[in-house]
Amino acid sequence: MTGAKRFLPRRLALGAAALSLMAAAVFGQLAVAADANTTGLAVTDTEVTVGQLHSATGTMAISETGSIQAERLAIEQINASGGILGRQIKIIQEDGASDWPTFAEKAKKLLVNDKVATVFGCWTSASRKAVLPVFEKENGLLYYPTFYEGLEQSKNVIYTGQEATQQILAGLDWVAKEKGAKTFYLIGSDYIWPRTSMKIARKHIENVLGGKVVGEEYYPLGNTQFGSLINKVKLKKPDVVFAAVVGGSNVAFYKQMKAAGVTAAKQTLLTLSVTEDELLGIGGENMAGFYASMKYFQSLDNPNNKAFVEAFKAKYGKDAVIGDVTQAAYLGPWLWKAAVEKAGSFDVDKVVAASPGIELTTAPEGYVKVHDNHHLWSKTRIGEVQADGQFKVVYESGLIEPNPFPKGYQ
């Protein structure tokens, strides 16, 4: 009896300690819930709302549909694994319709009316430039998935694609070395990304590679008539056609190139803008032997990518393809989840502060890390177009530190 009396207080003390720990844990969860719900954003105790803003219609839909699909797959996987801070992710999708003022209008709706916690969106630099003032004014957060010209850095954007040093300069260095290229013909669609990219390319060709630009042409988005351009290319006989034609125009451009006899057997071509998504419309047989400079190709042979491709095809069909921007779009929700959980809050300022240093070892491309400048450490890869619409990787760099403001290229 005496032993029992001695034991009872200790037992009660242990029980009280356990209750205190449980109370602390519950209080901690409530604190996180309370913190998340004081942001003014569309966050409840069970749900957080995000926005998707891509072109589901218009000339850019051929490129942006994959981004929509990849972001939805990532969000579905995150929800299946328990969500973020105990909340399921709800999506409000808006269509930028390949029209830049529409992108700005829809961005404002998502941030001001819907109060979304973040937005995954845009493809072209024109659409990004259109929404950027809205995100900065309303203090929203955009995950932007497309390779682009660089020369930009914003507190309100995480850039999950490549900037110029990781795609343009690295691609030109490769083709100059591997193909002995000295003369270049620059071709692009007529808006900010191709024009700025080619301005950077020209400086690199002339000032670093000691080469010569023998032609430079731009065509409106959606243009389908390239006969005159192709004749000029045949006349100039450049060592390399360096192309940044985007959206549906690619289908007409490459089909007309092949019809005119401009094939890889006679002409080296390096594109910055054709991925597996565009090849689906172009047809691999119309580009076979040409090259693309990207950081990701569906054919990458690593466990992360195999799992990603399998999940993507399971959701969207066995014939679905995955391009560079599609993969970069897939990274967005995962990087946001990691930053939110690191911050312990959905508050934009806290998420932004938590983002530098975030690493994804599960990225299909292999590994990425968020730099202080909000871009990702990534590799450059050169892929050779195959007739089946896939790419054979013929070159892979080491990890390249992002540098959106390279000296001498501004």
JSON list of C-alpha atoms in Angstrom, two decimals, residues 6-169:
[
{"chain": "A", "resi": 6, "resn": "ARG", "atom": "CA", "xyz": [4.68, 6.50, -3.43]},
{"chain": "A", "resi": 7, "resn": "PHE", "atom": "CA", "xyz": [4.01, 5.53, -7.09]},
{"chain": "A", "resi": 8, "resn": "LEU", "atom": "CA", "xyz": [0.71, 7.41, -7.52]},
{"chain": "A", "resi": 9, "resn": "PRO", "atom": "CA", "xyz": [2.06, 10.98, -7.40]},
{"chain": "A", "resi": 10, "resn": "ARG", "atom": "CA", "xyz": [4.79, 10.08, -9.95]},
{"chain": "A", "resi": 11, "resn": "ARG", "atom": "CA", "xyz": [2.19, 8.57, -12.24]},
{"chain": "A", "resi": 12, "resn": "LEU", "atom": "CA", "xyz": [0.01, 11.66, -11.92]},
{"chain": "A", "resi": 13, "resn": "ALA", "atom": "CA", "xyz": [3.01, 13.85, -12.57]},
{"chain": "A", "resi": 14, "resn": "LEU", "atom": "CA", "xyz": [3.85, 11.92, -15.75]},
{"chain": "A", "resi": 15, "resn": "GLY", "atom": "CA", "xyz": [0.23, 12.18, -16.86]},
{"chain": "A", "resi": 16, "resn": "ALA", "atom": "CA", "xyz": [0.23, 15.92, -16.25]},
{"chain": "A", "resi": 17, "resn": "ALA", "atom": "CA", "xyz": [3.45, 16.28, -18.22]},
{"chain": "A", "resi": 18, "resn": "ALA", "atom": "CA", "xyz": [1.97, 14.33, -21.13]},
{"chain": "A", "resi": 19, "resn": "LEU", "atom": "CA", "xyz": [-1.14, 16.51, -21.07]},
{"chain": "A", "resi": 20, "resn": "SER", "atom": "CA", "xyz": [1.06, 19.61, -21.08]},
{"chain": "A", "resi": 21, "resn": "LEU", "atom": "CA", "xyz": [2.95, 18.34, -24.12]},
{"chain": "A", "resi": 22, "resn": "MET", "atom": "CA", "xyz": [-0.32, 17.53, -25.89]},
{"chain": "A", "resi": 23, "resn": "ALA", "atom": "CA", "xyz": [-1.68, 20.96, -25.04]},
{"chain": "A", "resi": 24, "resn": "ALA", "atom": "CA", "xyz": [1.50, 22.58, -26.36]},
{"chain": "A", "resi": 25, "resn": "ALA", "atom": "CA", "xyz": [1.26, 20.60, -29.60]},
{"chain": "A", "resi": 26, "resn": "VAL", "atom": "CA", "xyz": [-2.42, 21.50, -30.04]},
{"chain": "A", "resi": 27, "resn": "PHE", "atom": "CA", "xyz": [-1.69, 25.14, -29.19]},
{"chain": "A", "resi": 28, "resn": "GLY", "atom": "CA", "xyz": [1.14, 25.11, -31.77]},
{"chain": "A", "resi": 29, "resn": "GLN", "atom": "CA", "xyz": [-1.22, 23.77, -34.44]},
{"chain": "A", "resi": 30, "resn": "LEU", "atom": "CA", "xyz": [-3.82, 26.37, -33.53]},
{"chain": "A", "resi": 31, "resn": "ALA", "atom": "CA", "xyz": [-1.16, 29.08, -33.65]},
{"chain": "A", "resi": 32, "resn": "VAL", "atom": "CA", "xyz": [-0.17, 27.99, -37.15]},
{"chain": "A", "resi": 33, "resn": "ALA", "atom": "CA", "xyz": [-3.85, 27.93, -38.16]},
{"chain": "A", "resi": 34, "resn": "ALA", "atom": "CA", "xyz": [-4.41, 31.37, -36.64]},
{"chain": "A", "resi": 35, "resn": "ASP", "atom": "CA", "xyz": [-1.27, 32.74, -38.30]},
{"chain": "A", "resi": 36, "resn": "ALA", "atom": "CA", "xyz": [-2.32, 31.37, -41.68]},
{"chain": "A", "resi": 37, "resn": "ASN", "atom": "CA", "xyz": [-5.78, 32.86, -41.32]},
{"chain": "A", "resi": 38, "resn": "THR", "atom": "CA", "xyz": [-4.65, 36.42, -40.52]},
{"chain": "A", "resi": 39, "resn": "THR", "atom": "CA", "xyz": [-3.12, 36.98, -43.94]},
{"chain": "A", "resi": 40, "resn": "GLY", "atom": "CA", "xyz": [-6.29, 38.29, -45.61]},
{"chain": "A", "resi": 41, "resn": "LEU", "atom": "CA", "xyz": [-5.83, 35.54, -48.19]},
{"chain": "A", "resi": 42, "resn": "ALA", "atom": "CA", "xyz": [-8.30, 32.82, -49.21]},
{"chain": "A", "resi": 43, "resn": "VAL", "atom": "CA", "xyz": [-7.27, 30.46, -46.42]},
{"chain": "A", "resi": 44, "resn": "THR", "atom": "CA", "xyz": [-9.58, 28.55, -44.08]},
{"chain": "A", "resi": 45, "resn": "ASP", "atom": "CA", "xyz": [-8.81, 25.90, -41.48]},
{"chain": "A", "resi": 46, "resn": "THR", "atom": "CA", "xyz": [-9.22, 23.21, -44.13]},
{"chain": "A", "resi": 47, "resn": "GLU", "atom": "CA", "xyz": [-8.49, 24.85, -47.50]},
{"chain": "A", "resi": 48, "resn": "VAL", "atom": "CA", "xyz": [-6.14, 27.25, -49.28]},
{"chain": "A", "resi": 49, "resn": "THR", "atom": "CA", "xyz": [-7.02, 28.73, -52.68]},
{"chain": "A", "resi": 50, "resn": "VAL", "atom": "CA", "xyz": [-4.46, 29.30, -55.45]},
{"chain": "A", "resi": 51, "resn": "GLY", "atom": "CA", "xyz": [-4.72, 30.68, -58.96]},
{"chain": "A", "resi": 52, "resn": "GLN", "atom": "CA", "xyz": [-3.76, 29.28, -62.36]},
{"chain": "A", "resi": 53, "resn": "LEU", "atom": "CA", "xyz": [-3.28, 31.80, -65.15]},
{"chain": "A", "resi": 54, "resn": "HIS", "atom": "CA", "xyz": [-2.26, 30.41, -68.54]},
{"chain": "A", "resi": 55, "resn": "SER", "atom": "CA", "xyz": [-3.45, 30.55, -72.15]},
{"chain": "A", "resi": 56, "resn": "ALA", "atom": "CA", "xyz": [-5.94, 27.73, -72.53]},
{"chain": "A", "resi": 57, "resn": "THR", "atom": "CA", "xyz": [-6.99, 29.26, -75.86]},
{"chain": "A", "resi": 58, "resn": "GLY", "atom": "CA", "xyz": [-5.30, 31.19, -78.68]},
{"chain": "A", "resi": 59, "resn": "THR", "atom": "CA", "xyz": [-1.94, 30.69, -80.39]},
{"chain": "A", "resi": 60, "resn": "MET", "atom": "CA", "xyz": [-0.08, 30.03, -77.11]},
{"chain": "A", "resi": 61, "resn": "ALA", "atom": "CA", "xyz": [-2.35, 27.18, -75.98]},
{"chain": "A", "resi": 62, "resn": "ILE", "atom": "CA", "xyz": [-0.11, 24.68, -77.83]},
{"chain": "A", "resi": 63, "resn": "SER", "atom": "CA", "xyz": [2.67, 25.60, -75.41]},
{"chain": "A", "resi": 64, "resn": "GLU", "atom": "CA", "xyz": [0.76, 26.40, -72.19]},
{"chain": "A", "resi": 65, "resn": "THR", "atom": "CA", "xyz": [-1.58, 23.42, -71.95]},
{"chain": "A", "resi": 66, "resn": "GLY", "atom": "CA", "xyz": [1.27, 21.30, -70.57]},
{"chain": "A", "resi": 67, "resn": "SER", "atom": "CA", "xyz": [1.90, 23.86, -67.82]},
{"chain": "A", "resi": 68, "resn": "ILE", "atom": "CA", "xyz": [-1.75, 23.74, -66.77]},
{"chain": "A", "resi": 69, "resn": "GLN", "atom": "CA", "xyz": [-1.64, 19.94, -66.66]},
{"chain": "A", "resi": 70, "resn": "ALA", "atom": "CA", "xyz": [1.65, 19.75, -64.73]},
{"chain": "A", "resi": 71, "resn": "GLU", "atom": "CA", "xyz": [0.57, 22.23, -62.07]},
{"chain": "A", "resi": 72, "resn": "ARG", "atom": "CA", "xyz": [-2.67, 20.35, -61.56]},
{"chain": "A", "resi": 73, "resn": "LEU", "atom": "CA", "xyz": [-0.81, 17.06, -61.25]},
{"chain": "A", "resi": 74, "resn": "ALA", "atom": "CA", "xyz": [1.53, 18.52, -58.61]},
{"chain": "A", "resi": 75, "resn": "ILE", "atom": "CA", "xyz": [-1.38, 19.98, -56.66]},
{"chain": "A", "resi": 76, "resn": "GLU", "atom": "CA", "xyz": [-3.27, 16.69, -56.83]},
{"chain": "A", "resi": 77, "resn": "GLN", "atom": "CA", "xyz": [-0.20, 14.87, -55.48]},
{"chain": "A", "resi": 78, "resn": "ILE", "atom": "CA", "xyz": [0.29, 17.43, -52.70]},
{"chain": "A", "resi": 79, "resn": "ASN", "atom": "CA", "xyz": [-3.37, 17.14, -51.68]},
{"chain": "A", "resi": 80, "resn": "ALA", "atom": "CA", "xyz": [-3.13, 13.34, -51.68]},
{"chain": "A", "resi": 81, "resn": "SER", "atom": "CA", "xyz": [-0.14, 13.55, -49.33]},
{"chain": "A", "resi": 82, "resn": "GLY", "atom": "CA", "xyz": [-2.02, 15.71, -46.81]},
{"chain": "A", "resi": 83, "resn": "GLY", "atom": "CA", "xyz": [-1.94, 19.15, -48.40]},
{"chain": "A", "resi": 84, "resn": "ILE", "atom": "CA", "xyz": [-0.05, 22.14, -47.00]},
{"chain": "A", "resi": 85, "resn": "LEU", "atom": "CA", "xyz": [-0.16, 23.00, -43.28]},
{"chain": "A", "resi": 86, "resn": "GLY", "atom": "CA", "xyz": [-3.08, 20.59, -43.01]},
{"chain": "A", "resi": 87, "resn": "ARG", "atom": "CA", "xyz": [-5.05, 22.28, -45.80]},
{"chain": "A", "resi": 88, "resn": "GLN", "atom": "CA", "xyz": [-6.19, 21.03, -49.18]},
{"chain": "A", "resi": 89, "resn": "ILE", "atom": "CA", "xyz": [-5.39, 23.22, -52.20]},
{"chain": "A", "resi": 90, "resn": "LYS", "atom": "CA", "xyz": [-8.30, 24.59, -54.22]},
{"chain": "A", "resi": 91, "resn": "ILE", "atom": "CA", "xyz": [-7.64, 25.98, -57.73]},
{"chain": "A", "resi": 92, "resn": "ILE", "atom": "CA", "xyz": [-9.27, 28.92, -59.48]},
{"chain": "A", "resi": 93, "resn": "GLN", "atom": "CA", "xyz": [-8.26, 28.77, -63.15]},
{"chain": "A", "resi": 94, "resn": "GLU", "atom": "CA", "xyz": [-8.30, 31.78, -65.47]},
{"chain": "A", "resi": 95, "resn": "ASP", "atom": "CA", "xyz": [-7.56, 31.90, -69.21]},
{"chain": "A", "resi": 96, "resn": "GLY", "atom": "CA", "xyz": [-5.10, 34.55, -70.39]},
{"chain": "A", "resi": 97, "resn": "ALA", "atom": "CA", "xyz": [-6.26, 33.67, -73.94]},
{"chain": "A", "resi": 98, "resn": "SER", "atom": "CA", "xyz": [-2.87, 34.54, -75.52]},
{"chain": "A", "resi": 99, "resn": "ASP", "atom": "CA", "xyz": [-3.70, 38.23, -74.95]},
{"chain": "A", "resi": 100, "resn": "TRP", "atom": "CA", "xyz": [-1.48, 40.31, -72.66]},
{"chain": "A", "resi": 101, "resn": "PRO", "atom": "CA", "xyz": [-4.09, 42.82, -71.40]},
{"chain": "A", "resi": 102, "resn": "THR", "atom": "CA", "xyz": [-6.32, 39.85, -70.53]},
{"chain": "A", "resi": 103, "resn": "PHE", "atom": "CA", "xyz": [-3.50, 38.39, -68.44]},
{"chain": "A", "resi": 104, "resn": "ALA", "atom": "CA", "xyz": [-3.25, 41.63, -66.44]},
{"chain": "A", "resi": 105, "resn": "GLU", "atom": "CA", "xyz": [-7.03, 41.76, -65.95]},
{"chain": "A", "resi": 106, "resn": "LYS", "atom": "CA", "xyz": [-7.21, 38.13, -64.78]},
{"chain": "A", "resi": 107, "resn": "ALA", "atom": "CA", "xyz": [-4.20, 38.57, -62.48]},
{"chain": "A", "resi": 108, "resn": "LYS", "atom": "CA", "xyz": [-5.97, 41.46, -60.74]},
{"chain": "A", "resi": 109, "resn": "LYS", "atom": "CA", "xyz": [-9.14, 39.36, -60.37]},
{"chain": "A", "resi": 110, "resn": "LEU", "atom": "CA", "xyz": [-7.22, 36.48, -58.78]},
{"chain": "A", "resi": 111, "resn": "LEU", "atom": "CA", "xyz": [-5.33, 38.71, -56.34]},
{"chain": "A", "resi": 112, "resn": "VAL", "atom": "CA", "xyz": [-7.95, 41.33, -55.45]},
{"chain": "A", "resi": 113, "resn": "ASN", "atom": "CA", "xyz": [-11.28, 39.52, -55.76]},
{"chain": "A", "resi": 114, "resn": "ASP", "atom": "CA", "xyz": [-10.31, 35.89, -55.14]},
{"chain": "A", "resi": 115, "resn": "LYS", "atom": "CA", "xyz": [-7.44, 36.70, -52.73]},
{"chain": "A", "resi": 116, "resn": "VAL", "atom": "CA", "xyz": [-5.49, 33.63, -53.82]},
{"chain": "A", "resi": 117, "resn": "ALA", "atom": "CA", "xyz": [-2.43, 32.66, -51.77]},
{"chain": "A", "resi": 118, "resn": "THR", "atom": "CA", "xyz": [-0.26, 32.34, -54.90]},
{"chain": "A", "resi": 119, "resn": "VAL", "atom": "CA", "xyz": [-0.56, 32.08, -58.68]},
{"chain": "A", "resi": 120, "resn": "PHE", "atom": "CA", "xyz": [1.07, 29.60, -61.03]},
{"chain": "A", "resi": 121, "resn": "GLY", "atom": "CA", "xyz": [1.07, 31.14, -64.45]},
{"chain": "A", "resi": 122, "resn": "CYS", "atom": "CA", "xyz": [2.11, 32.93, -67.64]},
{"chain": "A", "resi": 123, "resn": "TRP", "atom": "CA", "xyz": [4.34, 31.60, -70.45]},
{"chain": "A", "resi": 124, "resn": "THR", "atom": "CA", "xyz": [5.46, 34.44, -72.68]},
{"chain": "A", "resi": 125, "resn": "SER", "atom": "CA", "xyz": [7.55, 37.31, -71.35]},
{"chain": "A", "resi": 126, "resn": "ALA", "atom": "CA", "xyz": [4.88, 39.65, -72.70]},
{"chain": "A", "resi": 127, "resn": "SER", "atom": "CA", "xyz": [2.29, 38.07, -70.41]},
{"chain": "A", "resi": 128, "resn": "ARG", "atom": "CA", "xyz": [4.71, 38.15, -67.46]},
{"chain": "A", "resi": 129, "resn": "LYS", "atom": "CA", "xyz": [5.54, 41.81, -68.06]},
{"chain": "A", "resi": 130, "resn": "ALA", "atom": "CA", "xyz": [1.81, 42.56, -68.26]},
{"chain": "A", "resi": 131, "resn": "VAL", "atom": "CA", "xyz": [1.02, 41.00, -64.88]},
{"chain": "A", "resi": 132, "resn": "LEU", "atom": "CA", "xyz": [4.19, 42.01, -63.01]},
{"chain": "A", "resi": 133, "resn": "PRO", "atom": "CA", "xyz": [2.95, 45.50, -61.97]},
{"chain": "A", "resi": 134, "resn": "VAL", "atom": "CA", "xyz": [-0.25, 43.89, -60.66]},
{"chain": "A", "resi": 135, "resn": "PHE", "atom": "CA", "xyz": [1.65, 41.35, -58.54]},
{"chain": "A", "resi": 136, "resn": "GLU", "atom": "CA", "xyz": [3.98, 44.01, -57.18]},
{"chain": "A", "resi": 137, "resn": "LYS", "atom": "CA", "xyz": [1.16, 46.47, -56.39]},
{"chain": "A", "resi": 138, "resn": "GLU", "atom": "CA", "xyz": [-1.05, 43.84, -54.73]},
{"chain": "A", "resi": 139, "resn": "ASN", "atom": "CA", "xyz": [1.89, 41.95, -53.15]},
{"chain": "A", "resi": 140, "resn": "GLY", "atom": "CA", "xyz": [0.95, 38.68, -54.81]},
{"chain": "A", "resi": 141, "resn": "LEU", "atom": "CA", "xyz": [3.29, 35.77, -55.52]},
{"chain": "A", "resi": 142, "resn": "LEU", "atom": "CA", "xyz": [3.78, 34.35, -59.04]},
{"chain": "A", "resi": 143, "resn": "TYR", "atom": "CA", "xyz": [5.56, 31.11, -59.95]},
{"chain": "A", "resi": 144, "resn": "TYR", "atom": "CA", "xyz": [6.70, 31.64, -63.55]},
{"chain": "A", "resi": 145, "resn": "PRO", "atom": "CA", "xyz": [7.77, 28.46, -65.41]},
{"chain": "A", "resi": 146, "resn": "THR", "atom": "CA", "xyz": [9.22, 29.57, -68.75]},
{"chain": "A", "resi": 147, "resn": "PHE", "atom": "CA", "xyz": [12.81, 29.97, -69.90]},
{"chain": "A", "resi": 148, "resn": "TYR", "atom": "CA", "xyz": [13.20, 33.68, -70.56]},
{"chain": "A", "resi": 149, "resn": "GLU", "atom": "CA", "xyz": [15.58, 36.52, -71.43]},
{"chain": "A", "resi": 150, "resn": "GLY", "atom": "CA", "xyz": [16.58, 37.40, -67.86]},
{"chain": "A", "resi": 151, "resn": "LEU", "atom": "CA", "xyz": [17.23, 41.06, -67.03]},
{"chain": "A", "resi": 152, "resn": "GLU", "atom": "CA", "xyz": [14.52, 40.88, -64.37]},
{"chain": "A", "resi": 153, "resn": "GLN", "atom": "CA", "xyz": [14.25, 40.12, -60.69]},
{"chain": "A", "resi": 154, "resn": "SER", "atom": "CA", "xyz": [11.20, 40.70, -58.52]},
{"chain": "A", "resi": 155, "resn": "LYS", "atom": "CA", "xyz": [10.39, 40.01, -54.91]},
{"chain": "A", "resi": 156, "resn": "ASN", "atom": "CA", "xyz": [6.98, 38.83, -56.12]},
{"chain": "A", "resi": 157, "resn": "VAL", "atom": "CA", "xyz": [8.14, 36.23, -58.68]},
{"chain": "A", "resi": 158, "resn": "ILE", "atom": "CA", "xyz": [9.87, 32.86, -58.39]},
{"chain": "A", "resi": 159, "resn": "TYR", "atom": "CA", "xyz": [11.33, 31.98, -61.80]},
{"chain": "A", "resi": 160, "resn": "THR", "atom": "CA", "xyz": [11.39, 28.19, -62.22]},
{"chain": "A", "resi": 161, "resn": "GLY", "atom": "CA", "xyz": [12.65, 28.25, -65.84]},
{"chain": "A", "resi": 162, "resn": "GLN", "atom": "CA", "xyz": [16.08, 29.26, -67.16]},
{"chain": "A", "resi": 163, "resn": "GLU", "atom": "CA", "xyz": [17.40, 32.78, -67.66]},
{"chain": "A", "resi": 164, "resn": "ALA", "atom": "CA", "xyz": [19.70, 33.72, -70.56]},
{"chain": "A", "resi": 165, "resn": "THR", "atom": "CA", "xyz": [23.03, 32.46, -69.18]},
{"chain": "A", "resi": 166, "resn": "GLN", "atom": "CA", "xyz": [21.53, 29.03, -68.55]},
{"chain": "A", "resi": 167, "resn": "GLN", "atom": "CA", "xyz": [20.00, 28.62, -72.01]},
{"chain": "A", "resi": 168, "resn": "ILE", "atom": "CA", "xyz": [21.04, 31.18, -74.64]},
{"chain": "A", "resi": 169, "resn": "LEU", "atom": "CA", "xyz": [24.73, 31.63, -73.81]}
]
